Amino acid sequence: MPSIRSCALAALAGLSALVTVQGADLTGNTKNLFDESMTFLDKIYDSKAGYLRYFYYPLAASAHETRSSGWYATGLLQRNKGNDRQEAIKIIRNIIDGQHKDPKDEWYGDYQVYPEEPTVGTKAYPAVVYSTWDPNWRGFVGTTLMVIYEEFSHMLPCDLKDLMLESLYNDTVGDGYRNGGLVKGALNPSYTNPSVMRAVQASWVGRKMKDGNMTAYGEDYGSQIIDLFNMNNTLSEFNSAVYNGVSLYALTMWVKYLPADSILYQNGERMIKEIWTSLGQFYNANLKNLAGPWDRTYGYDMNEYFSILACYIWTMVGKEYAPVYDEPWTMAHADDFEYAPIIAVLAPFHDSLVPEDVKEKFRSFPGDHMVETAAFAPPGDAAVRNITSWVASNLTMGAMSFLDDPKNWDHSSQWNAAVTQWGRFDGSVGYFTLYPTVHALDSEVGQGWMNLTYPQGNSSSKFTFVLAPNPLGAKRDMNSLDDISGLNIKVSGSVNATPAITFCGLVGGSCSPKFGFEFWNVTFTMPNTPEGAAALPNLFLEIELEE
Ligand SMILES: *[C@@H]1O[C@H](CO)[C@@H](O)[C@H](O)[C@H]1NC(C)=O
Ligand SMILES: *[C@@H]1O[C@H](CO)[C@@H](O)[C@H](O)[C@H]1NC(C)=O
Ligand SMILES: *[C@@H]1O[C@H](CO)[C@@H](O)[C@H](O)[C@H]1NC(C)=O
Ligand SMILES: *[C@@H]1O[C@H](CO)[C@@H](O)[C@H](O)[C@H]1NC(C)=O
Ligand SMILES: *[C@@H]1O[C@H](CO)[C@@H](O)[C@H](O)[C@H]1NC(C)=O
Ligand SMILES: *[C@@H]1O[C@H](CO)[C@@H](O)[C@H](O)[C@H]1NC(C)=O
Ligand SMILES: *[C@@H]1O[C@H](CO)[C@@H](O)[C@H](O)[C@H]1NC(C)=O
Ligand SMILES: *[C@@H]1O[C@H](CO)[C@@H](O)[C@H](O)[C@H]1NC(C)=O
C-alpha cells in the first residue's frame, strides 16, 4: 500500500487552514429532515459503546450496528454541538477498528456488520455472503467515510484522516475481489446501487493514494454503468424507491467530489437529472407512490414503508408531501430512516441539480398520462425490458415485459413486474401486484387494462397476485375480487377466471406477510381442459375505480 502522508504533510506546510470544504448549511425542509432523524438516532446511540444500537427488525438485545453508526457520525459532525465531534471521532475509530484486515480473506477490507459478532470465517461463524458479511457494506461504509473526509476534514485529527484513507484503500482493494458473473457476492455494473458506490470510491481513493490503476479501474467501471444507462436513460436497477435513493446518493458524490477529468464527474449531473425526470413520470403525488413496475421494493405502498426516496422528497418539497408517517421510525423498513442525516448533508448540492418542474411533480399530480420506457440489466436480462405504465389521478397500472437468462437470475419477492395501485375512501392506497414465479413475461398496458402472458408457460403455470387487505371500515374477508374496496377488476384470457384466494397474515393464515405487509394471495390457474392445456397462460385485466 502506498504510504499515507497527505494530512501530516499538509499540516506541516500550513495548508490545513486552506481546507474550505465544510458541512453544508442546512435550512428549511432539509434542516427539518436532519433534525428529526438526529433526534431519533440520539435516542438509540450508546455513547459507552461508541455505536448506535442495532435497529434492524427483529430488534436485537445488546447488539450495536456498524453502518448506521457511520451515518450518525456524519450527522454529529454536521451538528457539532456539545460532545458531537468527540463522539463522531470515537465512532469512526471503532468502525475502522472493526474492519476486516486479512488480505487473504474474501471479505478483506469490508466492515463488521456489528461489533459483537464472532470472527467471520471461524467454525462457529462461517463466512456467508450477505449474512455474516455483506460485500455491499464496503460501498456503504466506504462512501460514508469519503463524505466525512470531504465535508468535515477541518474537524478531524490528522492521524484519523490518514487512518480513514488507509481504511478506504483496504476497502477498495477488497472490493476488487468481487468480479464478474452473477454468483453470490460478485458485482456487475447492472447491480446499480453498489456499482455506483464502487466507481466513485475507486476513482477517489485512487486519486488520494496516487494509485493510478485503482482510479482507472473506478473510471472504467463507471463507464460501464454509464453505457447501460445511456441505452434508455434509465438505471438497470429500475424504479426502486429504496435503491434509487442509494444510487442518487452515490451519483451526487460523482459530481461533488471528483475532478473535471473524471468520466463520472462528466456524466453524473445528467444522470441525476434523467433519473429524477423518470421518477417524476412514475410518481403519483395523490397516492404518494411510484407507479409500478418496480425492480426491487421493500413493500407495496411507500406510505407504509420507509423508502430512501422519501428523504429526497422531504428535502425537495417538504415532509407534508413525503410518503412518511409523522414519526417515520415507526414505519415498516424504518431502519432506512437511519440514512437520513447523510442524505441531508448532501441534499443542498443534490437538490440543486434537480429541475424545478420535476420537483413540482412530487408536490402535485400533473394529470393522467402514459409512460413508456425500457431498462436493461445483463447478464440477468436476456433482452431489454420494456415498461409501460398508465398513471392516472387515483389509479396507476404498470407492467414490464422481461426475459431472463435463467442461469443468471432468480427473482426474489422484491420483483414486481405488474402493479396496480389505487386510492381508497379512507385516503389509503390499495395494491394488486404480480408475484414473481416465472422467467419471462409479455405485457401490454393501456388506460384501464393490462394484458399479461407467460410466453414460456404451460398448463401448470400460475398467476399469483399480492392484494392489499381492505382498509378499516370495509369488508375484512375477501371471498372474491368483488370484495375489493374501491376497485373493479374484470378477468378474462386463457386462465380460469375464478382465483383461489388465501390470506398471508401477521399471526395466521396460509402464509406469512412480505416485508411486514399482510396480503391476500390471489392465484389464477389454467383450466383443466384441452383448451387450457393447449393455450399460453394469459390474463387480461380490465380495471376501474368503483363508482
Ligand atoms: C489494511 O490492510 C493491511 C493488510 O494489507 C493491514 O495490516 C492493516 O491493518 C489494514 N488497515 C486497516 C485500517 O484496517
Ligand atoms: C488494478 O485494480 C484491479 C481492480 O481492483 C485489481 O484487480 C488489480 O489487481 C490491480 N492491479 C494492480 C497492478 O494493482
Ligand atoms: C431502449 O434501448 C434499446 C437499445 O438501445 C432500444 O432498442 C429501445 O428502443 C429503447 N427503448 C426506449 C423506450 O427508449
Ligand atoms: C423490448 O422491445 C425490444 C424492441 O424495442 C425487443 O427487441 C425486446 O425483445 C423487447 N423485450 C422483451 C422482453 O420483450
Ligand atoms: C380516490 O378515490 C377515493 C375513493 O373513491 C376517494 O375517496 C378519493 O377522494 C379519491 N382521491 C382522488 C385524489 O381523487
Ligand atoms: C393479450 O396478449 C396476447 C399475447 O400477445 C394476445 O394473444 C392477446 O390477443 C392479447 N389479448 C387482448 C385482449 O388484447
Ligand atoms: C410446465 O413447466 C414447468 C417449468 O418449466 C415444468 O416444471 C412442468 O413440468 C411443466 N408442466 C407441464 C404440464 O408441462
Ligand atoms: C399463493 O397461493 C398459491 C396457491 O393458491 C401457492 O401455490 C403459492 O405458493 C402462494 N404464494 C404466495 C407468495 O404466498
PDB file of N, CA and C in Angstrom, residues 171-180 186-189 194-195 197-204 206-207 211-225 263-264:
ATOM      1  N   ASP A 171     -10.407  -1.180   1.839  1.00  0.00           N
ATOM      2  CA  ASP A 171     -11.800  -1.407   1.440  1.00  0.00           C
ATOM      3  C   ASP A 171     -11.888  -1.542  -0.085  1.00  0.00           C
ATOM      4  N   THR A 172     -11.225  -0.635  -0.788  1.00  0.00           N
ATOM      5  CA  THR A 172     -11.338  -0.606  -2.245  1.00  0.00           C
ATOM      6  C   THR A 172     -10.587  -1.777  -2.880  1.00  0.00           C
ATOM      7  N   VAL A 173      -9.442  -2.121  -2.301  1.00  0.00           N
ATOM      8  CA  VAL A 173      -8.731  -3.310  -2.795  1.00  0.00           C
ATOM      9  C   VAL A 173      -9.611  -4.537  -2.605  1.00  0.00           C
ATOM     10  N   GLY A 174     -10.216  -4.665  -1.442  1.00  0.00           N
ATOM     11  CA  GLY A 174     -11.090  -5.807  -1.172  1.00  0.00           C
ATOM     12  C   GLY A 174     -12.273  -5.841  -2.127  1.00  0.00           C
ATOM     13  N   ASP A 175     -12.804  -4.691  -2.433  1.00  0.00           N
ATOM     14  CA  ASP A 175     -13.943  -4.632  -3.347  1.00  0.00           C
ATOM     15  C   ASP A 175     -13.558  -5.169  -4.721  1.00  0.00           C
ATOM     16  N   GLY A 176     -12.288  -5.011  -5.085  1.00  0.00           N
ATOM     17  CA  GLY A 176     -11.812  -5.547  -6.363  1.00  0.00           C
ATOM     18  C   GLY A 176     -11.851  -7.069  -6.418  1.00  0.00           C
ATOM     19  N   TYR A 177     -12.035  -7.731  -5.275  1.00  0.00           N
ATOM     20  CA  TYR A 177     -12.125  -9.198  -5.277  1.00  0.00           C
ATOM     21  C   TYR A 177     -13.453  -9.683  -5.874  1.00  0.00           C
ATOM     22  N   ARG A 178     -14.434  -8.767  -5.918  1.00  0.00           N
ATOM     23  CA  ARG A 178     -15.782  -9.203  -6.378  1.00  0.00           C
ATOM     24  C   ARG A 178     -15.889  -8.983  -7.873  1.00  0.00           C
ATOM     25  N   ASN A 179     -15.451  -9.911  -8.656  1.00  0.00           N
ATOM     26  CA  ASN A 179     -15.504  -9.661 -10.088  1.00  0.00           C
ATOM     27  C   ASN A 179     -16.413 -10.613 -10.837  1.00  0.00           C
ATOM     28  N   GLY A 180     -17.031 -10.071 -11.899  1.00  0.00           N
ATOM     29  CA  GLY A 180     -17.735 -10.876 -12.896  1.00  0.00           C
ATOM     30  C   GLY A 180     -18.918 -11.656 -12.386  1.00  0.00           C
ATOM     31  N   ALA A 186     -20.484 -11.509  -6.149  1.00  0.00           N
ATOM     32  CA  ALA A 186     -19.838 -10.829  -7.267  1.00  0.00           C
ATOM     33  C   ALA A 186     -20.628  -9.568  -7.597  1.00  0.00           C
ATOM     34  N   LEU A 187     -20.015  -8.723  -8.412  1.00  0.00           N
ATOM     35  CA  LEU A 187     -20.683  -7.448  -8.682  1.00  0.00           C
ATOM     36  C   LEU A 187     -20.617  -7.144 -10.167  1.00  0.00           C
ATOM     37  N   ASN A 188     -21.761  -6.869 -10.748  1.00  0.00           N
ATOM     38  CA  ASN A 188     -21.859  -6.436 -12.137  1.00  0.00           C
ATOM     39  C   ASN A 188     -22.317  -4.993 -12.191  1.00  0.00           C
ATOM     40  N   PRO A 189     -21.949  -4.284 -13.260  1.00  0.00           N
ATOM     41  CA  PRO A 189     -22.363  -2.883 -13.379  1.00  0.00           C
ATOM     42  C   PRO A 189     -23.884  -2.713 -13.375  1.00  0.00           C
ATOM     43  N   PRO A 194     -24.690  -0.695  -5.500  1.00  0.00           N
ATOM     44  CA  PRO A 194     -23.293  -0.868  -5.062  1.00  0.00           C
ATOM     45  C   PRO A 194     -22.292  -0.510  -6.154  1.00  0.00           C
ATOM     46  N   SER A 195     -22.709  -0.641  -7.414  1.00  0.00           N
ATOM     47  CA  SER A 195     -21.790  -0.314  -8.508  1.00  0.00           C
ATOM     48  C   SER A 195     -21.479   1.172  -8.544  1.00  0.00           C
ATOM     49  N   MET A 197     -21.542   3.192  -6.114  1.00  0.00           N
ATOM     50  CA  MET A 197     -20.659   3.474  -4.969  1.00  0.00           C
ATOM     51  C   MET A 197     -19.237   3.002  -5.270  1.00  0.00           C
ATOM     52  N   ARG A 198     -19.109   1.784  -5.845  1.00  0.00           N
ATOM     53  CA  ARG A 198     -17.778   1.256  -6.156  1.00  0.00           C
ATOM     54  C   ARG A 198     -17.010   2.214  -7.062  1.00  0.00           C
ATOM     55  N   ALA A 199     -17.680   2.707  -8.103  1.00  0.00           N
ATOM     56  CA  ALA A 199     -16.989   3.516  -9.110  1.00  0.00           C
ATOM     57  C   ALA A 199     -16.411   4.783  -8.467  1.00  0.00           C
ATOM     58  N   VAL A 200     -17.234   5.485  -7.689  1.00  0.00           N
ATOM     59  CA  VAL A 200     -16.742   6.745  -7.128  1.00  0.00           C
ATOM     60  C   VAL A 200     -15.668   6.490  -6.079  1.00  0.00           C
ATOM     61  N   GLN A 201     -15.822   5.411  -5.358  1.00  0.00           N
ATOM     62  CA  GLN A 201     -14.843   5.119  -4.311  1.00  0.00           C
ATOM     63  C   GLN A 201     -13.476   4.802  -4.919  1.00  0.00           C
ATOM     64  N   ALA A 202     -13.462   3.928  -5.928  1.00  0.00           N
ATOM     65  CA  ALA A 202     -12.173   3.553  -6.532  1.00  0.00           C
ATOM     66  C   ALA A 202     -11.534   4.765  -7.203  1.00  0.00           C
ATOM     67  N   SER A 203     -12.337   5.555  -7.896  1.00  0.00           N
ATOM     68  CA  SER A 203     -11.777   6.711  -8.590  1.00  0.00           C
ATOM     69  C   SER A 203     -11.192   7.718  -7.581  1.00  0.00           C
ATOM     70  N   TRP A 204     -11.909   7.938  -6.502  1.00  0.00           N
ATOM     71  CA  TRP A 204     -11.500   8.942  -5.496  1.00  0.00           C
ATOM     72  C   TRP A 204     -10.318   8.439  -4.667  1.00  0.00           C
ATOM     73  N   GLY A 206      -8.185   6.097  -5.406  1.00  0.00           N
ATOM     74  CA  GLY A 206      -7.015   6.007  -6.285  1.00  0.00           C
ATOM     75  C   GLY A 206      -6.329   7.362  -6.420  1.00  0.00           C
ATOM     76  N   ARG A 207      -7.122   8.409  -6.584  1.00  0.00           N
ATOM     77  CA  ARG A 207      -6.531   9.749  -6.712  1.00  0.00           C
ATOM     78  C   ARG A 207      -5.839  10.152  -5.411  1.00  0.00           C
ATOM     79  N   ASP A 211      -2.752   5.913  -6.686  1.00  0.00           N
ATOM     80  CA  ASP A 211      -2.767   4.575  -7.280  1.00  0.00           C
ATOM     81  C   ASP A 211      -3.563   4.682  -8.590  1.00  0.00           C
ATOM     82  N   GLY A 212      -2.812   4.912  -9.654  1.00  0.00           N
ATOM     83  CA  GLY A 212      -3.449   5.160 -10.952  1.00  0.00           C
ATOM     84  C   GLY A 212      -4.272   3.985 -11.429  1.00  0.00           C
ATOM     85  N   ASN A 213      -3.828   2.779 -11.088  1.00  0.00           N
ATOM     86  CA  ASN A 213      -4.583   1.591 -11.501  1.00  0.00           C
ATOM     87  C   ASN A 213      -5.959   1.583 -10.844  1.00  0.00           C
ATOM     88  N   MET A 214      -5.999   1.997  -9.594  1.00  0.00           N
ATOM     89  CA  MET A 214      -7.276   1.999  -8.875  1.00  0.00           C
ATOM     90  C   MET A 214      -8.217   3.054  -9.481  1.00  0.00           C
ATOM     91  N   THR A 215      -7.677   4.208  -9.764  1.00  0.00           N
ATOM     92  CA  THR A 215      -8.509   5.252 -10.380  1.00  0.00           C
ATOM     93  C   THR A 215      -9.014   4.798 -11.748  1.00  0.00           C
ATOM     94  N   ALA A 216      -8.109   4.217 -12.533  1.00  0.00           N
ATOM     95  CA  ALA A 216      -8.513   3.769 -13.872  1.00  0.00           C
ATOM     96  C   ALA A 216      -9.610   2.715 -13.762  1.00  0.00           C
ATOM     97  N   TYR A 217      -9.473   1.866 -12.759  1.00  0.00           N
ATOM     98  CA  TYR A 217     -10.486   0.833 -12.545  1.00  0.00           C
ATOM     99  C   TYR A 217     -11.838   1.466 -12.221  1.00  0.00           C
ATOM    100  N   GLY A 218     -11.845   2.463 -11.319  1.00  0.00           N
ATOM    101  CA  GLY A 218     -13.104   3.138 -10.970  1.00  0.00           C
ATOM    102  C   GLY A 218     -13.717   3.827 -12.175  1.00  0.00           C
ATOM    103  N   GLU A 219     -12.877   4.455 -12.973  1.00  0.00           N
ATOM    104  CA  GLU A 219     -13.370   5.177 -14.150  1.00  0.00           C
ATOM    105  C   GLU A 219     -13.926   4.192 -15.181  1.00  0.00           C
ATOM    106  N   ASP A 220     -13.201   3.089 -15.382  1.00  0.00           N
ATOM    107  CA  ASP A 220     -13.653   2.103 -16.363  1.00  0.00           C
ATOM    108  C   ASP A 220     -14.953   1.439 -15.907  1.00  0.00           C
ATOM    109  N   TYR A 221     -14.997   1.127 -14.616  1.00  0.00           N
ATOM    110  CA  TYR A 221     -16.218   0.504 -14.098  1.00  0.00           C
ATOM    111  C   TYR A 221     -17.394   1.470 -14.238  1.00  0.00           C
ATOM    112  N   GLY A 222     -17.145   2.726 -13.903  1.00  0.00           N
ATOM    113  CA  GLY A 222     -18.184   3.745 -14.043  1.00  0.00           C
ATOM    114  C   GLY A 222     -18.660   3.861 -15.485  1.00  0.00           C
ATOM    115  N   SER A 223     -17.732   3.754 -16.427  1.00  0.00           N
ATOM    116  CA  SER A 223     -18.144   3.900 -17.832  1.00  0.00           C
ATOM    117  C   SER A 223     -19.073   2.762 -18.245  1.00  0.00           C
ATOM    118  N   GLN A 224     -18.917   1.607 -17.615  1.00  0.00           N
ATOM    119  CA  GLN A 224     -19.841   0.503 -17.926  1.00  0.00           C
ATOM    120  C   GLN A 224     -21.247   0.790 -17.383  1.00  0.00           C
ATOM    121  N   ILE A 225     -21.310   1.431 -16.223  1.00  0.00           N
ATOM    122  CA  ILE A 225     -22.622   1.831 -15.685  1.00  0.00           C
ATOM    123  C   ILE A 225     -23.255   2.865 -16.617  1.00  0.00           C
ATOM    124  N   ILE A 263     -14.694  10.723 -15.860  1.00  0.00           N
ATOM    125  CA  ILE A 263     -15.884  10.407 -16.661  1.00  0.00           C
ATOM    126  C   ILE A 263     -17.128  10.360 -15.759  1.00  0.00           C
ATOM    127  N   LEU A 264     -16.902  10.070 -14.494  1.00  0.00           N
ATOM    128  CA  LEU A 264     -18.034  10.043 -13.559  1.00  0.00           C
ATOM    129  C   LEU A 264     -18.542  11.468 -13.341  1.00  0.00           C
TER     130      LEU A 264
END
